[in-house]
XYZ file of C-alpha atoms in Angstrom:
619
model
C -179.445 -96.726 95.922
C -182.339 -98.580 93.955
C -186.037 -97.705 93.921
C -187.371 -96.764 97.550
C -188.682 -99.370 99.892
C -190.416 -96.964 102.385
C -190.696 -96.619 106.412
C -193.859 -94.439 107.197
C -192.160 -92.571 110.220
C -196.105 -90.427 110.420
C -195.446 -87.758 109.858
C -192.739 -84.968 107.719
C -190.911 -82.505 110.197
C -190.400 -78.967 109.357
C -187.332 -77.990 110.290
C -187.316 -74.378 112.275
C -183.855 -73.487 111.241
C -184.328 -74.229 107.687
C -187.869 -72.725 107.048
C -187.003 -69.531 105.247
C -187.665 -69.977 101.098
C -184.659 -67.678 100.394
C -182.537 -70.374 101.973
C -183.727 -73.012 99.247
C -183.540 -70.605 96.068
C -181.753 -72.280 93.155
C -182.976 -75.878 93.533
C -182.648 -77.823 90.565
C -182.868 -81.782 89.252
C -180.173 -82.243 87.533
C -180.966 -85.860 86.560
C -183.351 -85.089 83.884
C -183.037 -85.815 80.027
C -182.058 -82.971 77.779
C -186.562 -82.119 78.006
C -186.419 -82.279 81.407
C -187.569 -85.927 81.230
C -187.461 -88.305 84.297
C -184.997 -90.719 84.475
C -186.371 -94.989 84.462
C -183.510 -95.945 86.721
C -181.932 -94.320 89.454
C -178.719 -91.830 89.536
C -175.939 -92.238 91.667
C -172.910 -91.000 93.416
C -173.273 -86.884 91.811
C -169.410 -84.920 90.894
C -169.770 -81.325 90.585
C -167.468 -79.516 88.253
C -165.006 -76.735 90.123
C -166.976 -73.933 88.344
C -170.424 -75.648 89.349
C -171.624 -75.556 85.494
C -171.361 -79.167 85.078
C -172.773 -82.380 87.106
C -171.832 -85.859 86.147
C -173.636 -88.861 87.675
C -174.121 -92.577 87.260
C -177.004 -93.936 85.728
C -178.677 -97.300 84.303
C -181.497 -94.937 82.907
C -182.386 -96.138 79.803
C -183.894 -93.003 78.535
C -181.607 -90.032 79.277
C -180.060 -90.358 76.135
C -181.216 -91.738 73.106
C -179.378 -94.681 71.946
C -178.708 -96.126 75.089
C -179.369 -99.666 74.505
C -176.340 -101.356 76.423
C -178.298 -102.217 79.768
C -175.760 -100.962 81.625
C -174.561 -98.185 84.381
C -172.815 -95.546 82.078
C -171.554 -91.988 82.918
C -174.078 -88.686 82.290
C -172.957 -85.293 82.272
C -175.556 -82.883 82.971
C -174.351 -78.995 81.277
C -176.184 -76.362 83.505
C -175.260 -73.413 80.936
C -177.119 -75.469 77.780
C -179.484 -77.195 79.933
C -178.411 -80.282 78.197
C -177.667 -83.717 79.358
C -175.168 -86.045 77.928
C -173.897 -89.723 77.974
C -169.904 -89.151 78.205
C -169.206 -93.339 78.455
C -168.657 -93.771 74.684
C -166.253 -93.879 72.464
C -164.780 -92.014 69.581
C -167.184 -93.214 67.249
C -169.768 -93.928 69.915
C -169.212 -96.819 71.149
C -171.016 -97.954 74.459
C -169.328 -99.407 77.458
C -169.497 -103.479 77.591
C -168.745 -102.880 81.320
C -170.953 -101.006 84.160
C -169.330 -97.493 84.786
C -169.840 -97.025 88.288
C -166.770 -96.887 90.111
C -165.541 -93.518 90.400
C -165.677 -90.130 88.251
C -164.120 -86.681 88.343
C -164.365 -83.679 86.764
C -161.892 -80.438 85.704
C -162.500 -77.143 86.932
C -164.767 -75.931 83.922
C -166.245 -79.755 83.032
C -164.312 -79.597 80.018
C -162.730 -83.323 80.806
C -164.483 -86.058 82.739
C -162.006 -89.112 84.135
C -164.123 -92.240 84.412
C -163.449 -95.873 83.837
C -165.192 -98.218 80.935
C -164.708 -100.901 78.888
C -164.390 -101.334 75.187
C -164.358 -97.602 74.569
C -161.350 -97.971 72.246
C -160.379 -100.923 69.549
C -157.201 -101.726 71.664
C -159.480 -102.293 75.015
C -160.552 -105.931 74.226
C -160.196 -107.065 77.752
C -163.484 -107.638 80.245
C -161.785 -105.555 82.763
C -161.941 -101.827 83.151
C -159.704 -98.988 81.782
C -159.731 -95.498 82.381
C -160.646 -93.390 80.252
C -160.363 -89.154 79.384
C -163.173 -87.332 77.818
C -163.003 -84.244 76.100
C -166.264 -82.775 76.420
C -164.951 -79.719 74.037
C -163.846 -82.018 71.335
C -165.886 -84.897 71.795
C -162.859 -87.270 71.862
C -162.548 -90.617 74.582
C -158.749 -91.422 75.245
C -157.746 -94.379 76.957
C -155.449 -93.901 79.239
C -154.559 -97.620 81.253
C -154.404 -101.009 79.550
C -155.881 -103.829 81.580
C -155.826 -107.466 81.025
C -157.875 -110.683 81.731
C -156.171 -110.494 85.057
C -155.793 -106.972 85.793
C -157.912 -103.883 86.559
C -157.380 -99.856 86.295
C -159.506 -97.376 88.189
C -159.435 -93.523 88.051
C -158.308 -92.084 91.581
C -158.100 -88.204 90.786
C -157.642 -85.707 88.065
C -156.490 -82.174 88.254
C -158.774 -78.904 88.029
C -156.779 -78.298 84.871
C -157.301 -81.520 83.276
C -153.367 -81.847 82.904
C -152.933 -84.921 85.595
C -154.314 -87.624 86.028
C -154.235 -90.811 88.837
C -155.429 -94.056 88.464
C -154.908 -97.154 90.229
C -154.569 -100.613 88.950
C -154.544 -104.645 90.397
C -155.989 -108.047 90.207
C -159.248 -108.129 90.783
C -159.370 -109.478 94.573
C -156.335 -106.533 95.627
C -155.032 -103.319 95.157
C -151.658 -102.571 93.434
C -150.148 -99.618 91.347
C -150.929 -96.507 91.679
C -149.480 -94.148 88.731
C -149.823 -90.527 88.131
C -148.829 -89.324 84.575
C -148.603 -85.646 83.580
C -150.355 -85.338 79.914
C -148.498 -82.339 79.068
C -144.433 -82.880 80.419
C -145.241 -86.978 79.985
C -143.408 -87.166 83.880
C -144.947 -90.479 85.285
C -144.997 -91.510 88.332
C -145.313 -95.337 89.889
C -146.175 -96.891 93.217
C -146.421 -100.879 93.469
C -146.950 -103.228 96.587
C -143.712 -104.419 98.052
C -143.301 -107.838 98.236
C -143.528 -109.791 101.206
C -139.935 -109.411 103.638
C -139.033 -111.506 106.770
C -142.081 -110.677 109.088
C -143.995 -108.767 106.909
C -146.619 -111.103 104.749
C -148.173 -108.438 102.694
C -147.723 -104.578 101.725
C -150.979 -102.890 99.572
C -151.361 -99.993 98.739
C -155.241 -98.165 97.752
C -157.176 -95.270 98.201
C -154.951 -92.807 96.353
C -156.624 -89.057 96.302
C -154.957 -86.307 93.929
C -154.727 -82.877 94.877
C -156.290 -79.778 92.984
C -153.014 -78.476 91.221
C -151.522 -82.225 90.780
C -148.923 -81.771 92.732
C -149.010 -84.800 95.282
C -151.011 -87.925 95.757
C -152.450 -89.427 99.052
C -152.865 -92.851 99.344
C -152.898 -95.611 101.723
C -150.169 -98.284 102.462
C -151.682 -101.814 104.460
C -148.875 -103.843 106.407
C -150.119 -107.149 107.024
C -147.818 -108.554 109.777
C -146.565 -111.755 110.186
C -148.231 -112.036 113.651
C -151.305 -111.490 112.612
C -151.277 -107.579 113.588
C -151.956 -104.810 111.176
C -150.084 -101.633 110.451
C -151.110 -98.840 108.204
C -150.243 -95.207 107.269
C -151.684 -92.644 105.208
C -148.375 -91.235 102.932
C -147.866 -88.260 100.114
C -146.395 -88.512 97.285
C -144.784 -85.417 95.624
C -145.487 -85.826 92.150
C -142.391 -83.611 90.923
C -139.887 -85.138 92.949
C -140.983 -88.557 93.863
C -140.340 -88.236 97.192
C -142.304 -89.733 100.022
C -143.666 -88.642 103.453
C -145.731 -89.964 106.011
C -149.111 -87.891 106.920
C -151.337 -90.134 109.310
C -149.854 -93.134 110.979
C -152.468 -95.714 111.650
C -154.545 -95.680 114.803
C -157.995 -97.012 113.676
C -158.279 -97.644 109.806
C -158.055 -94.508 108.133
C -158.685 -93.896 103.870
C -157.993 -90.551 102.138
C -161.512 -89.044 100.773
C -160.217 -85.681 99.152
C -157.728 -82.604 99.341
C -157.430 -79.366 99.112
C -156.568 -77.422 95.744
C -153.038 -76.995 97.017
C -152.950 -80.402 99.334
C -152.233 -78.590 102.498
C -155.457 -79.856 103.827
C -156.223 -83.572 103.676
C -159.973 -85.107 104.375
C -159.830 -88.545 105.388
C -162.157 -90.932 107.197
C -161.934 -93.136 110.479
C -163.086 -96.247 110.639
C -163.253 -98.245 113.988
C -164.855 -97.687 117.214
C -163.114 -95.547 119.917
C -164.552 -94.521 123.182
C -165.695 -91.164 122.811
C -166.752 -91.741 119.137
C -168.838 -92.941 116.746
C -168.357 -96.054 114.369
C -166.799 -93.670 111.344
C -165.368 -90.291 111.746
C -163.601 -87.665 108.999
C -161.161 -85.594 109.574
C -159.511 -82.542 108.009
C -155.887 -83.297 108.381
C -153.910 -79.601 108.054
C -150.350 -80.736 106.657
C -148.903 -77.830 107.774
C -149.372 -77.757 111.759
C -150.450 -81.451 111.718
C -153.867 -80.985 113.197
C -156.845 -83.236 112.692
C -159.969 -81.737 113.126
C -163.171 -83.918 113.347
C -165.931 -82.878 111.202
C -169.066 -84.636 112.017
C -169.166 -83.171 115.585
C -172.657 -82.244 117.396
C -172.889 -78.308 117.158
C -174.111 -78.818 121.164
C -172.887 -80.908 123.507
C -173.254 -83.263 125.554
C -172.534 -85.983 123.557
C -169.950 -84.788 121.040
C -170.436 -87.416 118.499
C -173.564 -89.611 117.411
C -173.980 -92.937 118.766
C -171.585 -96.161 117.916
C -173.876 -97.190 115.242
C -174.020 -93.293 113.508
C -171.297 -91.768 111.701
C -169.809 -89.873 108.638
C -169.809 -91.599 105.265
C -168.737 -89.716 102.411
C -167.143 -86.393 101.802
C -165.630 -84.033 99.605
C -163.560 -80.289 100.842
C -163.677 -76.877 99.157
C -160.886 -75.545 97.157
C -159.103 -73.736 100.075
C -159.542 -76.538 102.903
C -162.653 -74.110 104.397
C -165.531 -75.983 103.908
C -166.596 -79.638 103.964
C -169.553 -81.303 102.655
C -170.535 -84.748 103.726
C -173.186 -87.253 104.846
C -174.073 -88.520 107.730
C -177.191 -90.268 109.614
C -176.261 -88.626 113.346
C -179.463 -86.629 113.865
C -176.869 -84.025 116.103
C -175.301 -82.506 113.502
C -177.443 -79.741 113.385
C -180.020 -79.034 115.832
C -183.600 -79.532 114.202
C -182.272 -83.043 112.309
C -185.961 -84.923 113.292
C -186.290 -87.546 110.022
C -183.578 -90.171 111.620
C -182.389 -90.605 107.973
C -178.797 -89.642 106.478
C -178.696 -86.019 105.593
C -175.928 -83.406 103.384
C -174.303 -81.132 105.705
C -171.132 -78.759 104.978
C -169.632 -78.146 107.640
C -166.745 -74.595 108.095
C -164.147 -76.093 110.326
C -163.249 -72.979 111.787
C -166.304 -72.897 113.314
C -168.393 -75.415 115.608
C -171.298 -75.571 113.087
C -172.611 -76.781 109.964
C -175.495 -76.252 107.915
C -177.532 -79.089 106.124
C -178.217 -79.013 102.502
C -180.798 -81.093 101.479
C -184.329 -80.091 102.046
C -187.395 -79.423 99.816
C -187.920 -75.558 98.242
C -189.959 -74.673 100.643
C -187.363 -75.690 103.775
C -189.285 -79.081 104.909
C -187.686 -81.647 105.640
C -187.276 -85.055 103.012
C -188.362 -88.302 102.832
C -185.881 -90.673 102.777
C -182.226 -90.855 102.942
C -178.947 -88.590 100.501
C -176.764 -91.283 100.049
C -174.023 -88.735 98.133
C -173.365 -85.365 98.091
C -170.802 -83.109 96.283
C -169.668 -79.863 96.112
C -168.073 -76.988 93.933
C -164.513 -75.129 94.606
C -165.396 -72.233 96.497
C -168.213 -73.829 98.337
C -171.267 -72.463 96.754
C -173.009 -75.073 95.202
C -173.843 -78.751 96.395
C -175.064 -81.607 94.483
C -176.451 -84.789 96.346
C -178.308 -87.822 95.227
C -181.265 -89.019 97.461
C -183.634 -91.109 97.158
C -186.709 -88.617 98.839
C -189.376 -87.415 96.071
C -190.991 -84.025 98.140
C -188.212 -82.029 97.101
C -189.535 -80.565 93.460
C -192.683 -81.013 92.372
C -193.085 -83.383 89.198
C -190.511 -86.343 91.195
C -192.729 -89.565 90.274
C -189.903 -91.682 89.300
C -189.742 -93.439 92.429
C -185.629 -93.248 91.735
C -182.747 -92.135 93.753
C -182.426 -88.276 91.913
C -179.624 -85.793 91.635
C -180.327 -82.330 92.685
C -178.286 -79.179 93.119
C -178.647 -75.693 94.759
C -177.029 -73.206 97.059
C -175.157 -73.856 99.844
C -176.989 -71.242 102.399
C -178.360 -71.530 106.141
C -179.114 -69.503 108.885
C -176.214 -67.740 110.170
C -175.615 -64.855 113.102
C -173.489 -62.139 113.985
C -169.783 -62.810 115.014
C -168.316 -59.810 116.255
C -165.247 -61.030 117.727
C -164.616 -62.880 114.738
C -163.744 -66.361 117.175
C -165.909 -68.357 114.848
C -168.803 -68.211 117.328
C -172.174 -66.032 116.282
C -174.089 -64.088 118.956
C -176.506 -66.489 121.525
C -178.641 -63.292 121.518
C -178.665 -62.353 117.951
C -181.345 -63.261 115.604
C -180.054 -65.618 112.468
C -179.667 -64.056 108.917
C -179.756 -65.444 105.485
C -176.282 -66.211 103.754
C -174.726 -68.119 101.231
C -171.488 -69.968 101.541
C -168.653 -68.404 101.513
C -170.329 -65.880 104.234
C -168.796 -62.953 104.520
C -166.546 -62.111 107.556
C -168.161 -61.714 110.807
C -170.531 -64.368 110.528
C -171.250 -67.966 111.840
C -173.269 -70.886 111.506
C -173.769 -71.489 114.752
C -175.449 -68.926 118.174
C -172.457 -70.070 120.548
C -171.693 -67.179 122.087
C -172.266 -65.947 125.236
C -170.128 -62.772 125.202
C -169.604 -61.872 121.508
C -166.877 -59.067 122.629
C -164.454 -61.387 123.616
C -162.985 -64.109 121.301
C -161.619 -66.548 124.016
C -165.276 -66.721 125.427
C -167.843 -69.402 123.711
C -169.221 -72.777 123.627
C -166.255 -75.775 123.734
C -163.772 -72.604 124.639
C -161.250 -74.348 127.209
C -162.211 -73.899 130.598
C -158.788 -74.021 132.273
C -157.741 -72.892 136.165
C -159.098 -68.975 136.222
C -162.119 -69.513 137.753
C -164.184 -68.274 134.930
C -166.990 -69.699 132.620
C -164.595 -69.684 128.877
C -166.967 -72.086 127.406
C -170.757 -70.453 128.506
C -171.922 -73.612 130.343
C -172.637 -72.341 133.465
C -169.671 -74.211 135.271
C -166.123 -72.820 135.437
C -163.119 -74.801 135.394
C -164.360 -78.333 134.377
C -162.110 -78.813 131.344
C -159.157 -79.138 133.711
C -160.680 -80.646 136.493
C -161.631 -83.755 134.524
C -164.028 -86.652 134.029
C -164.478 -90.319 134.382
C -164.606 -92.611 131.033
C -164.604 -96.019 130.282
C -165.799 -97.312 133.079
C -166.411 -100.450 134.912
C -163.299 -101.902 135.094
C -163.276 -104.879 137.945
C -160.787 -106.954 140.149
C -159.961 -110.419 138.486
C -162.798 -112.114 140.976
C -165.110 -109.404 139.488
C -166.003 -108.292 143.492
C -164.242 -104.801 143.498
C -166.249 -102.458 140.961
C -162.945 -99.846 140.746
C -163.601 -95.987 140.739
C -161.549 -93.330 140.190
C -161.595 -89.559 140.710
C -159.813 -86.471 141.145
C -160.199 -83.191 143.234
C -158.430 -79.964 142.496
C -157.613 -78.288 139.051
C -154.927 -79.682 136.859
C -152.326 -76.435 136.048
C -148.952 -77.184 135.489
C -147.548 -73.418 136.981
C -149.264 -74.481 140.309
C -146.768 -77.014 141.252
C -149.267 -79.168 143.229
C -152.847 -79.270 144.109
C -154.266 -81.786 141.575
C -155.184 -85.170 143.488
C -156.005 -88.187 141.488
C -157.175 -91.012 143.780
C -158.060 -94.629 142.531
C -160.845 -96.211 145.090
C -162.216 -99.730 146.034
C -159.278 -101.670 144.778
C -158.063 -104.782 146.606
C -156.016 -103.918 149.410
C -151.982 -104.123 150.233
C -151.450 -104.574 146.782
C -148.496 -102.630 144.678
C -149.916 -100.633 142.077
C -149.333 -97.116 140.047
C -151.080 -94.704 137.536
C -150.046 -94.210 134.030
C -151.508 -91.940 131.500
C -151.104 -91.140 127.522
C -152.344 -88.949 125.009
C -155.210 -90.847 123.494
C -157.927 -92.852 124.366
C -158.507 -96.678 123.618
C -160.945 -99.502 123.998
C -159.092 -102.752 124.267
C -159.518 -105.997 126.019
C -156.910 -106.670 128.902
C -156.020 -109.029 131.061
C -158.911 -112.013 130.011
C -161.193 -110.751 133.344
C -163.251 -108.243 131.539
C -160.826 -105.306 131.687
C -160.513 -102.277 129.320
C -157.172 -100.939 128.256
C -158.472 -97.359 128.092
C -155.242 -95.488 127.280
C -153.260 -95.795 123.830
C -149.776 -96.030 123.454
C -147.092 -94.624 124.123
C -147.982 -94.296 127.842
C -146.580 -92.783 131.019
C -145.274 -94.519 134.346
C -146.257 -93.106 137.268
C -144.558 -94.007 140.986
C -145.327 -97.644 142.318
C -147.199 -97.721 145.763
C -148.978 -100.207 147.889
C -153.228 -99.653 147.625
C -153.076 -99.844 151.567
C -156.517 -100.497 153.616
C -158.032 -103.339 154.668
C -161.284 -105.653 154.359
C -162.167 -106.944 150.578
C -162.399 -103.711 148.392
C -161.065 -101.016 150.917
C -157.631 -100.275 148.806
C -156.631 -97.183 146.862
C -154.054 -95.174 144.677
C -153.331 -91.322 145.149
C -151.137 -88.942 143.809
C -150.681 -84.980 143.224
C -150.317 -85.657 139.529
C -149.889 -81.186 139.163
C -147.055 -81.592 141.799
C -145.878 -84.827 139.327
C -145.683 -83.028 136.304
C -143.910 -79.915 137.687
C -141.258 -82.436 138.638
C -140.836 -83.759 135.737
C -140.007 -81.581 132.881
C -139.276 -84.018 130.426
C -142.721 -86.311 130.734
C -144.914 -87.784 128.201
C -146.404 -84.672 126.663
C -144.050 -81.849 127.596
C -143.657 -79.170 127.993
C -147.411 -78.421 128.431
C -148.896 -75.198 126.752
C -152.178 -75.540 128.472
C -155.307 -77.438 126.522
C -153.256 -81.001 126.162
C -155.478 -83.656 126.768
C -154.340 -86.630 129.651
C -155.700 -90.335 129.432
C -155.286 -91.871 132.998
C -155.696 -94.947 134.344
C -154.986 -97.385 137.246
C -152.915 -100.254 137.422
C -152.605 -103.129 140.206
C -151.282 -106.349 141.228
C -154.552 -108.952 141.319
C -153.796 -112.440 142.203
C -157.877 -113.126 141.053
C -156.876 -111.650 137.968
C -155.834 -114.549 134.716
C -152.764 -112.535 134.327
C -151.961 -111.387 137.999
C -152.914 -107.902 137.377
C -156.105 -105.404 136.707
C -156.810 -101.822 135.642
C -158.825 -99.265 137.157
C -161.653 -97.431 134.876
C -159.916 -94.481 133.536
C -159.910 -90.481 134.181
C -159.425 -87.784 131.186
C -158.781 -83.961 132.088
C -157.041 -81.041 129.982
C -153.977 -79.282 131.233
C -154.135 -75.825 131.882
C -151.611 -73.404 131.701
């Protein structure tokens, strides 16, 4: 985020998929004085304006502006149309900001108004802390909008494409606390607080409020901090008309609202914590309506389908209409080519398994250090990111993180089933974002004339190759995870495995066996719908399977000797028994979590767990 302390990594990669100049057209510094001067410190954390004719970034720069004597970070505005760049931080009669500007900023649809926070922008704002403030880039006019105190704190948290609504929140300094929404035009306001503390409950907070696109509700998260110790947390919706609450993601990892969609039916939010088959952050596009999360930083191949614990998804921002979603990320498997082993822009359409990354040099070669931000216009076509790599345009000496902006286009093939999945034999085409119909970002497809054939298609119990691996079947047959798990005495390494094909309408003919588990000992299998990576038991055991989970039947492990025990049952025959189960009734494509359990007098608390299976249901 400051000037660059560079790695020599040797050499710079060219990246194959993004070496065609018609791909790059458009690119533009945006962080540039009204002469297309360099900036003398660096520029941060880029908002694009709905319309794309307006970028506002941070900046310490001394020399974007003249006048700018206040050794501070203060808010620029950079007009596309006039080629002009302003300072927007200052007050009616052009006052600067006592206070670095640098929290958050957002922009209306046409960059008329810019929602930022400051201090001592206004006479009545004599406190150190900051206040939010509305500029009127038509008028020229700063409004304060909060009033802090010694003690207290307001921060802007969203702002309409109209300009009409606005969100801050407000607190001490060490904690969150309100969160208001007030409608400039009607004057409805709207107020959340922390609850105080109740029997068992020590602490309620609430932070990370996100405002949709026609002002109509605000996301934010609500912390419980138990009395036990244990943590609780939910990501809830506020309808701004009729105050009424709801509940959107109830806590599994620590999750914080990034962005939503114009009309707040989608929700992008980010996952922090380490599960087992991800990576150490994760976002999500949470559809409101049919309650799917879909995971956005995915590999566009697999084998893995995330990056590495350490890799992960750090910032992003969704289109208009929930379609597209730019973000950052340092997993070099985003997109196939990724060779720097810095974070990189992407947008990636959920509807299909692809992405294409946005930040390269004119001529399609790769950059030189890391894009810490990146941001994005309503409809998709434009991204703005800051980075700190100078090969981009010609004339970057600065040595500064820079803002630049272009097109959002990549390589994309033909996608004549329309499944989301281009042609595997097709050669890739030029196109901007949005792409027409009947195209993809991604080769995928191994049989383009029918839509329930490609890449990650589920490969249930008809003997046929849905998802163009080469294997049939394997989705419902499963695969081991989260494995070793051992006996108490750490001498039996258990396994576990299964033979058959998982389909409910069989009745039977799914075996999941348990292996090398101490013998004569009572034991069952349970299974839920998610994964987890707990400790259990103090001897080195995994809890693999999150809550709520289902019992299986008790039976004995049988054998003999040290290790020569084992669990089995038809868990197909099971399930057809069993109508009302965990899970069901199964439309085929469910994900199981399974697991063994077992009575283990080595074991601290008297009992182990078996590593863990995972297999899809099919129909």
């Amino acid at each position: 985020m400051h000037a660059r302390t560079r790695v020599v990594l040797g050499a710079v990669w060219m990246l194959g998929a993004l070496a065609t100049s018609s791909w790059a057209q458009g690119l533009e510094r945006v962080s540039v004085t009204s002469t297309g001067g360099e900036p003398d410190q660096a520029c941060l954390r880029p908002v694009l304006s709905g319309d794309g004719s307006a970028v506002a970034y941070f900046s310490r720069a001394t020399n974007l502006v003249p006048g700018d004597t206040n050794a501070t970070d203060d808010l620029f505005v950079r007009d596309r149309v006039a080629q002009t760049t302003t300072r927007v931080s200052v007050g009616n009669a052009g006052q600067q900001s006592t206070l670095s500007t640098l929290s958050r900023a957002f922009l209306s649809q046409d960059g008329r108004f810019v929602l930022f926070d400051a201090s001592g922008l206004d006479p009545a704002d004599t406190d150190p802390q900051p206040d939010v403030y509305l500029r009127d880039r038509t008028l020229g006019t700063t409004t304060l909008l909060s009033t802090s105190t010694v003690f207290t704190h307001h921060f802007p948290i969203g702002l309409s494409a109209d300009g009409r609504v606005v969100a801050s929140s407000g607190g001490s300094p060490d904690q969150s606390g309100e969160l208001r929404v007030v409608d400039r035009v009607s004057g409805l306001v709207r107020t959340l607080n922390n609850t105080p503390p109740a029997p068992g409950v020590d602490a309620v907070f609430l932070s990370g409020g996100v405002l949709s696109g026609d002002g109509r509700f605000l996301d934010f998260k609500r912390e419980i901090y138990l009395a036990n110790g244990d943590f609780a947390g939910t990501i809830e919706r506020l309808d701004v008309a009729s105050g009424a609450l709801s509940v959107l993601v109830n806590e599994v990892y620590f999750e914080l609202p990034e962005q939503s969609s114009f009309d707040g039916r989608f929700l992008l939010y980010t996952q922090y914590g380490v599960t087992v088959l991800s990576g150490s952050t994760g976002l999500f596009r949470l559809d409101t309506l049919s309650g799917e999360a879909l995971r956005i930083d995915v590999h566009q191949t697999a084998p893995p389908p995330f990056g590495p614990w350490w890799s992960g998804a750090y910032q992003g921002v969704i289109s208009a209409d929930g379609a597209h979603v730019a973000f950052t990320s340092d997993d070099d498997g985003i997109v196939p080519g990724d060779t720097n082993f810095w974070r990189n822009a992407f947008v990636r359409i959920p509807a299909q398994r692809g992405a294409i990354r946005v930040d390269f040099d004119a001529a399609g070669l790769d950059t030189d250090f890391e894009t810490e931000w990146v941001t994005m216009s309503a409809d998709a076509s434009l991204v703005a990111f800051s980075t700190s790599a100078d090969n981009l345009l010609p004339g970057d000496t600065n040595q500064w993180e820079d803002v630049y902006l272009r097109g959002a286009c990549g390589p994309h093939y033909p996608d004549f089933d329309l499944d989301g999945y281009g042609d595997s034999g097709a050669a890739s085409v030029a196109q901007c974002l949005p792409a027409p119909a009947g195209w993809s970002v991604n080769a995928l497809d191994c049989d383009d004339g029918a839509a329930n054939v490609h890449a990650f298609a589920f490969d249930g119990c008809d003997g046929l190759d849905n998802d163009c691996d080469g294997t049939t079947d394997e989705d419902s047959s499963g695969t081991n995870y989260c494995a070793p798990n051992f006996s108490g005495d750490l001498v039996c390494a258990t396994t576990i495995s299964a033979s058959g094909c998982l389909s409910v309408t069989a009745g039977s003919g799914y075996l999941l066996t348990a292996s090398n588990l101490p013998p004569q000992r009572p034991g069952l299998f349970f299974y839920g719908l998610q994964s987890n990576w707990a400790s259990w038991g103090g001897a080195g055991n995994m809890l693999c399977v999150f809550g709520p989970r289902q019992r299986l039947p008790v039976s004995s492990t049988g054998g003999a000797g040290t290790c020569g025990g084992s669990l089995s049952i038809d868990l197909a025959a099971w399930l057809a028994a069993n109508p009302a189960a965990l899970g069901a009734p199964f439309a085929g494509g469910e994900q199981l979590y399974l697991q063994g359990w077992y009575r283990d007098v080595t074991a601290p608390l008297g009992t182990s767990l078996t590593s863990a299976w995972t297999v899809a249901v099919s129909p």
